[in-house]
Amino acid sequence: METKEKRVKEVEEEMTSNQGLKELKKKEKLLSQAAEIVGVQEKDLPRVVKRFLDEIKEMDKKLKS
Amino acid sequence: MGDPPTNKRFDYVQSWKVIEDFFKKHGHTSIRRYPVVCRWRPDLFFTIASIIDFQRLGKNGVSFQFPANPLIVPQFCLRFNDIPNVGITGKHYTCFCMIGQHSLYDGKQGYWKDRCVELDFRLLSRPFGIKPEEIIFVEDLWVGPGAFGPSLEYFVRGLEIGNAVFTEFKSINSNVKTMEEKVIDMGAGLERFAWITQGTPTSYDVIFEPILRYLKKQTGIKYDVEFFLRYSRLAGTLNMDEVKNIKRVKAGIANNLGVTTELLDKKIKILEAMYAISDHTMALTFAITDGLLPSNVGGGYNLRIILRRALGFIDDFRWNIDLTDICELHARHLRLMCPELSEHLDDIQKILDIEKRRFHETKLRTERIVKSIVDRGEEINEEKLIKLYDSEGITPGLVQDYVPDLKIPDDFYVKVTERHMGEKKILIEEPIDVSGLPPTEYLLYDNPKITEFKAKVLKMIDDKYVVLDKTYFYAEGGGQKSDVGFIGDAPVSDVQKVGDVVLHRIIGKLEEGKIVDCKINEYKRDILRKHHTGAHIINVAARQVLGNHVWQHGAEKSSEKARLDITHYETLIDEQTEKIEEKGNEIIRKNIPVKIEYLLRPEAEKKYGFRIYQGGVVPEDKLRIVSIGNIDHEACGGIHCEKTGDVGSILILKTKRIQDGIVRIEFTVGPLALKYLREKENLLKETANLLKVKEEKVPEAVKDLFERWKQKRKELRKLRKK
């Protein structure tokens, strides 16, 4: 009985996470859209964004000087 | 022709009813047809004869499995080796109904030769009313792979009506043995039975009567009835299998009829086109109903050939007819024999519409491609024509529109079909030598929960494979990767079955004869289990969302991710992918029990139909059937969850059209799906933090940033140039 209850609980937990699935999928879509704009893989997006930010700063400096 | 050998008149469907009633009255069970797509045989794409229904290829060769004895079946068959003859000779088809009369005789059950001849003679002479003196039986010998016996062909006025093969002897290494169970394989063409009572110019006029009536009305064609009748008497000689020079035979016929070959062509081509369209649409109706799609691979290739041939005729004569309407007429005409055809008309319409669009796209491409060949001064010979058809789908008829004096070989479609014909290729890998080793006790199915056990090392092979006396490790099969884990201190990276012996690939060495502790990686086993049940769930979901034409084409389940290849005619759009995923997760939420049962093959086929062969043919007499409630039943040797809820969730990662008619769905499940999404969430969060915006604004902010970056670079370049 205890095992059965445990199992039911586990399934219920999985179901709950299923509710969050849609929310997570939305985020995945946002990431994929953003990565597509700059033509990089999703895993590389933060690194590329950081590079752009740094390079803009650098270029601003050069343009001002 | 015009003077049938009987006073009885039966149409196509009536002829079957007469035959069925006769055999039922004489102790036969009438069974429903088997699919025309032959999924229970690894060596055939299509059911080419009624006996194929009952033949199974197992480890010990061919065996027969009759659901009743004796029996009768109206088996629709597809054959694509006669395409150029279809529509021309009056008696060749790509789709035909073979009346299968079968008996398994062991001295007690069934019957043998004398009774067979008696029944067939009585059928022709009584219900069909053919005078006994008009029925001729000709004895011959039939020799097949590993078996042989006498055969009897029977003719009425020179037309072969049926052929009974009496498989009586087995031949093994030149030793001949009488079979304990002898088999009667009597196959007769329903087309010819109906034709002989009607005496119409061609058999097509009987089989396709309502279709031809519709086509004549729709196209408004007029033809010289008297001339055609005279021509039909001679057209049977135009068999391209038998005639070397078809043009010479045609010229002979024209001469006989007192016209030029050109005039003959003009007068009859229109009717030949109608006959061919009628035949090809019947083949397509059956094949699509039974789940096969036109494509450029496997059996689908044959379907596309006849579909394009039919569309080519419609274009040539500028007819305003729709193939789907004709398929619907076939379904209506045959509803008493095959009511299931009417249930798949929506699928047929969708598939034919797409194929028609593709055909017309090909036509648009043709001008450019053919012109470029001509401009390069290349000759368009037979080889080039075949290449154009194979790689671009361009039919010779389309090429001829731009190269009017092009010579099209009469047997063009035979040649292209031969390249893709009939038999599937079975790849046999060079096995590792396990001779002399006893079968490994494969205990996984007895208790799939055991992940730790002790076993004895029987042998080390090539310093990398270990053979145990027993194992609970899952050996790779059915698209599921093997378990991994440890045997003693040696990591197990792969497990394979060679015959009945299980080979565990290890890194290290184990002492033969020693008892060792074995441990399966439970986490990876769990993911494999979830992926496998997940694949079955996605298959059901895809069928529910996309239609009944969806079959599993291939699958792979590892402990990282999984993929399922399904048959579908176009790339999936996001909405369809989302729907499949939603349906799949709905099945998971319902927490449906996953049941495993072992059934003898005939019992399994009878209970669940041929959908059980999703993962291909299983060469066992007893099948392991994995059922998800009552929504899915598959013959499968994989490890599965106990309930669909155990899968947790399904996440489709990617879909891709990997070849014509096949779509790949990559997915993952439960904890891996969550892990994957959490990683994406973290990447999005990190990007949002860098950009100092909310997560939902990230794409917009990235776009702005990218524009700014490009702008700055431009400005800097300008500055440098100054």
PDB file of N, CA and C in Angstrom, chain A residues 24-64:
ATOM      1  N   LEU A  24       7.687  26.714 -19.396  1.00  0.00           N
ATOM      2  CA  LEU A  24       9.077  26.502 -19.797  1.00  0.00           C
ATOM      3  C   LEU A  24       9.225  26.493 -21.317  1.00  0.00           C
ATOM      4  N   LYS A  25       8.235  25.943 -21.979  1.00  0.00           N
ATOM      5  CA  LYS A  25       8.296  25.891 -23.448  1.00  0.00           C
ATOM      6  C   LYS A  25       8.241  27.289 -24.058  1.00  0.00           C
ATOM      7  N   LYS A  26       7.476  28.145 -23.403  1.00  0.00           N
ATOM      8  CA  LYS A  26       7.399  29.537 -23.859  1.00  0.00           C
ATOM      9  C   LYS A  26       8.785  30.169 -23.811  1.00  0.00           C
ATOM     10  N   LYS A  27       9.473  29.903 -22.691  1.00  0.00           N
ATOM     11  CA  LYS A  27      10.815  30.464 -22.518  1.00  0.00           C
ATOM     12  C   LYS A  27      11.777  29.904 -23.563  1.00  0.00           C
ATOM     13  N   GLU A  28      11.607  28.610 -23.855  1.00  0.00           N
ATOM     14  CA  GLU A  28      12.464  27.977 -24.862  1.00  0.00           C
ATOM     15  C   GLU A  28      12.275  28.660 -26.219  1.00  0.00           C
ATOM     16  N   LYS A  29      11.022  28.984 -26.518  1.00  0.00           N
ATOM     17  CA  LYS A  29      10.709  29.640 -27.786  1.00  0.00           C
ATOM     18  C   LYS A  29      11.349  31.030 -27.855  1.00  0.00           C
ATOM     19  N   LEU A  30      11.286  31.761 -26.731  1.00  0.00           N
ATOM     20  CA  LEU A  30      11.892  33.105 -26.686  1.00  0.00           C
ATOM     21  C   LEU A  30      13.387  33.007 -26.957  1.00  0.00           C
ATOM     22  N   LEU A  31      14.015  32.024 -26.313  1.00  0.00           N
ATOM     23  CA  LEU A  31      15.455  31.842 -26.488  1.00  0.00           C
ATOM     24  C   LEU A  31      15.780  31.501 -27.938  1.00  0.00           C
ATOM     25  N   SER A  32      14.981  30.596 -28.494  1.00  0.00           N
ATOM     26  CA  SER A  32      15.260  30.171 -29.873  1.00  0.00           C
ATOM     27  C   SER A  32      15.054  31.331 -30.864  1.00  0.00           C
ATOM     28  N   GLN A  33      14.026  32.150 -30.600  1.00  0.00           N
ATOM     29  CA  GLN A  33      13.812  33.326 -31.479  1.00  0.00           C
ATOM     30  C   GLN A  33      15.010  34.276 -31.409  1.00  0.00           C
ATOM     31  N   ALA A  34      15.464  34.513 -30.190  1.00  0.00           N
ATOM     32  CA  ALA A  34      16.580  35.441 -29.997  1.00  0.00           C
ATOM     33  C   ALA A  34      17.856  34.916 -30.658  1.00  0.00           C
ATOM     34  N   ALA A  35      18.102  33.609 -30.499  1.00  0.00           N
ATOM     35  CA  ALA A  35      19.313  33.026 -31.086  1.00  0.00           C
ATOM     36  C   ALA A  35      19.258  33.105 -32.608  1.00  0.00           C
ATOM     37  N   GLU A  36      18.059  32.920 -33.149  1.00  0.00           N
ATOM     38  CA  GLU A  36      17.892  32.951 -34.601  1.00  0.00           C
ATOM     39  C   GLU A  36      18.206  34.350 -35.178  1.00  0.00           C
ATOM     40  N   ILE A  37      17.873  35.389 -34.413  1.00  0.00           N
ATOM     41  CA  ILE A  37      18.114  36.771 -34.888  1.00  0.00           C
ATOM     42  C   ILE A  37      19.601  36.996 -35.182  1.00  0.00           C
ATOM     43  N   VAL A  38      20.438  36.471 -34.286  1.00  0.00           N
ATOM     44  CA  VAL A  38      21.875  36.677 -34.510  1.00  0.00           C
ATOM     45  C   VAL A  38      22.552  35.476 -35.180  1.00  0.00           C
ATOM     46  N   GLY A  39      21.739  34.450 -35.466  1.00  0.00           N
ATOM     47  CA  GLY A  39      22.259  33.290 -36.193  1.00  0.00           C
ATOM     48  C   GLY A  39      23.270  32.469 -35.414  1.00  0.00           C
ATOM     49  N   VAL A  40      23.011  32.276 -34.106  1.00  0.00           N
ATOM     50  CA  VAL A  40      23.921  31.435 -33.315  1.00  0.00           C
ATOM     51  C   VAL A  40      23.123  30.331 -32.629  1.00  0.00           C
ATOM     52  N   GLN A  41      23.841  29.372 -32.084  1.00  0.00           N
ATOM     53  CA  GLN A  41      23.161  28.310 -31.337  1.00  0.00           C
ATOM     54  C   GLN A  41      22.697  28.870 -29.998  1.00  0.00           C
ATOM     55  N   GLU A  42      21.613  28.284 -29.488  1.00  0.00           N
ATOM     56  CA  GLU A  42      21.028  28.814 -28.241  1.00  0.00           C
ATOM     57  C   GLU A  42      22.047  28.855 -27.103  1.00  0.00           C
ATOM     58  N   LYS A  43      22.856  27.814 -27.022  1.00  0.00           N
ATOM     59  CA  LYS A  43      23.814  27.741 -25.911  1.00  0.00           C
ATOM     60  C   LYS A  43      24.859  28.870 -25.986  1.00  0.00           C
ATOM     61  N   ASP A  44      25.062  29.411 -27.177  1.00  0.00           N
ATOM     62  CA  ASP A  44      26.065  30.462 -27.347  1.00  0.00           C
ATOM     63  C   ASP A  44      25.505  31.867 -27.190  1.00  0.00           C
ATOM     64  N   LEU A  45      24.193  31.986 -27.025  1.00  0.00           N
ATOM     65  CA  LEU A  45      23.578  33.321 -27.044  1.00  0.00           C
ATOM     66  C   LEU A  45      24.133  34.257 -25.960  1.00  0.00           C
ATOM     67  N   PRO A  46      24.181  33.847 -24.675  1.00  0.00           N
ATOM     68  CA  PRO A  46      24.700  34.794 -23.671  1.00  0.00           C
ATOM     69  C   PRO A  46      26.118  35.267 -24.002  1.00  0.00           C
ATOM     70  N   ARG A  47      26.958  34.352 -24.458  1.00  0.00           N
ATOM     71  CA  ARG A  47      28.348  34.700 -24.784  1.00  0.00           C
ATOM     72  C   ARG A  47      28.384  35.725 -25.925  1.00  0.00           C
ATOM     73  N   VAL A  48      27.557  35.515 -26.940  1.00  0.00           N
ATOM     74  CA  VAL A  48      27.532  36.422 -28.096  1.00  0.00           C
ATOM     75  C   VAL A  48      26.971  37.788 -27.687  1.00  0.00           C
ATOM     76  N   VAL A  49      25.926  37.762 -26.867  1.00  0.00           N
ATOM     77  CA  VAL A  49      25.338  39.027 -26.402  1.00  0.00           C
ATOM     78  C   VAL A  49      26.381  39.817 -25.615  1.00  0.00           C
ATOM     79  N   LYS A  50      27.108  39.107 -24.761  1.00  0.00           N
ATOM     80  CA  LYS A  50      28.148  39.764 -23.968  1.00  0.00           C
ATOM     81  C   LYS A  50      29.211  40.367 -24.900  1.00  0.00           C
ATOM     82  N   ARG A  51      29.570  39.590 -25.914  1.00  0.00           N
ATOM     83  CA  ARG A  51      30.586  40.081 -26.869  1.00  0.00           C
ATOM     84  C   ARG A  51      30.105  41.357 -27.569  1.00  0.00           C
ATOM     85  N   PHE A  52      28.846  41.362 -28.005  1.00  0.00           N
ATOM     86  CA  PHE A  52      28.278  42.557 -28.661  1.00  0.00           C
ATOM     87  C   PHE A  52      28.317  43.757 -27.724  1.00  0.00           C
ATOM     88  N   LEU A  53      27.900  43.519 -26.471  1.00  0.00           N
ATOM     89  CA  LEU A  53      27.873  44.623 -25.493  1.00  0.00           C
ATOM     90  C   LEU A  53      29.283  45.192 -25.315  1.00  0.00           C
ATOM     91  N   ASP A  54      30.259  44.280 -25.140  1.00  0.00           N
ATOM     92  CA  ASP A  54      31.644  44.736 -24.951  1.00  0.00           C
ATOM     93  C   ASP A  54      32.156  45.476 -26.185  1.00  0.00           C
ATOM     94  N   GLU A  55      31.858  44.902 -27.369  1.00  0.00           N
ATOM     95  CA  GLU A  55      32.364  45.522 -28.593  1.00  0.00           C
ATOM     96  C   GLU A  55      31.721  46.888 -28.837  1.00  0.00           C
ATOM     97  N   ILE A  56      30.436  47.013 -28.489  1.00  0.00           N
ATOM     98  CA  ILE A  56      29.771  48.320 -28.649  1.00  0.00           C
ATOM     99  C   ILE A  56      30.469  49.343 -27.758  1.00  0.00           C
ATOM    100  N   LYS A  57      30.751  48.945 -26.514  1.00  0.00           N
ATOM    101  CA  LYS A  57      31.467  49.845 -25.591  1.00  0.00           C
ATOM    102  C   LYS A  57      32.792  50.283 -26.200  1.00  0.00           C
ATOM    103  N   GLU A  58      33.539  49.283 -26.704  1.00  0.00           N
ATOM    104  CA  GLU A  58      34.844  49.553 -27.326  1.00  0.00           C
ATOM    105  C   GLU A  58      34.720  50.505 -28.503  1.00  0.00           C
ATOM    106  N   MET A  59      33.704  50.200 -29.347  1.00  0.00           N
ATOM    107  CA  MET A  59      33.527  51.007 -30.563  1.00  0.00           C
ATOM    108  C   MET A  59      33.113  52.428 -30.193  1.00  0.00           C
ATOM    109  N   ASP A  60      32.254  52.555 -29.162  1.00  0.00           N
ATOM    110  CA  ASP A  60      31.840  53.878 -28.685  1.00  0.00           C
ATOM    111  C   ASP A  60      33.063  54.707 -28.289  1.00  0.00           C
ATOM    112  N   LYS A  61      33.952  54.041 -27.543  1.00  0.00           N
ATOM    113  CA  LYS A  61      35.174  54.710 -27.093  1.00  0.00           C
ATOM    114  C   LYS A  61      35.950  55.228 -28.303  1.00  0.00           C
ATOM    115  N   LYS A  62      36.135  54.328 -29.288  1.00  0.00           N
ATOM    116  CA  LYS A  62      36.922  54.700 -30.473  1.00  0.00           C
ATOM    117  C   LYS A  62      36.252  55.829 -31.245  1.00  0.00           C
ATOM    118  N   LEU A  63      34.913  55.742 -31.330  1.00  0.00           N
ATOM    119  CA  LEU A  63      34.190  56.766 -32.090  1.00  0.00           C
ATOM    120  C   LEU A  63      34.286  58.136 -31.414  1.00  0.00           C
ATOM    121  N   LYS A  64      34.305  58.124 -30.076  1.00  0.00           N
ATOM    122  CA  LYS A  64      34.381  59.392 -29.342  1.00  0.00           C
ATOM    123  C   LYS A  64      35.783  60.003 -29.397  1.00  0.00           C
TER     124      LYS A  64
END
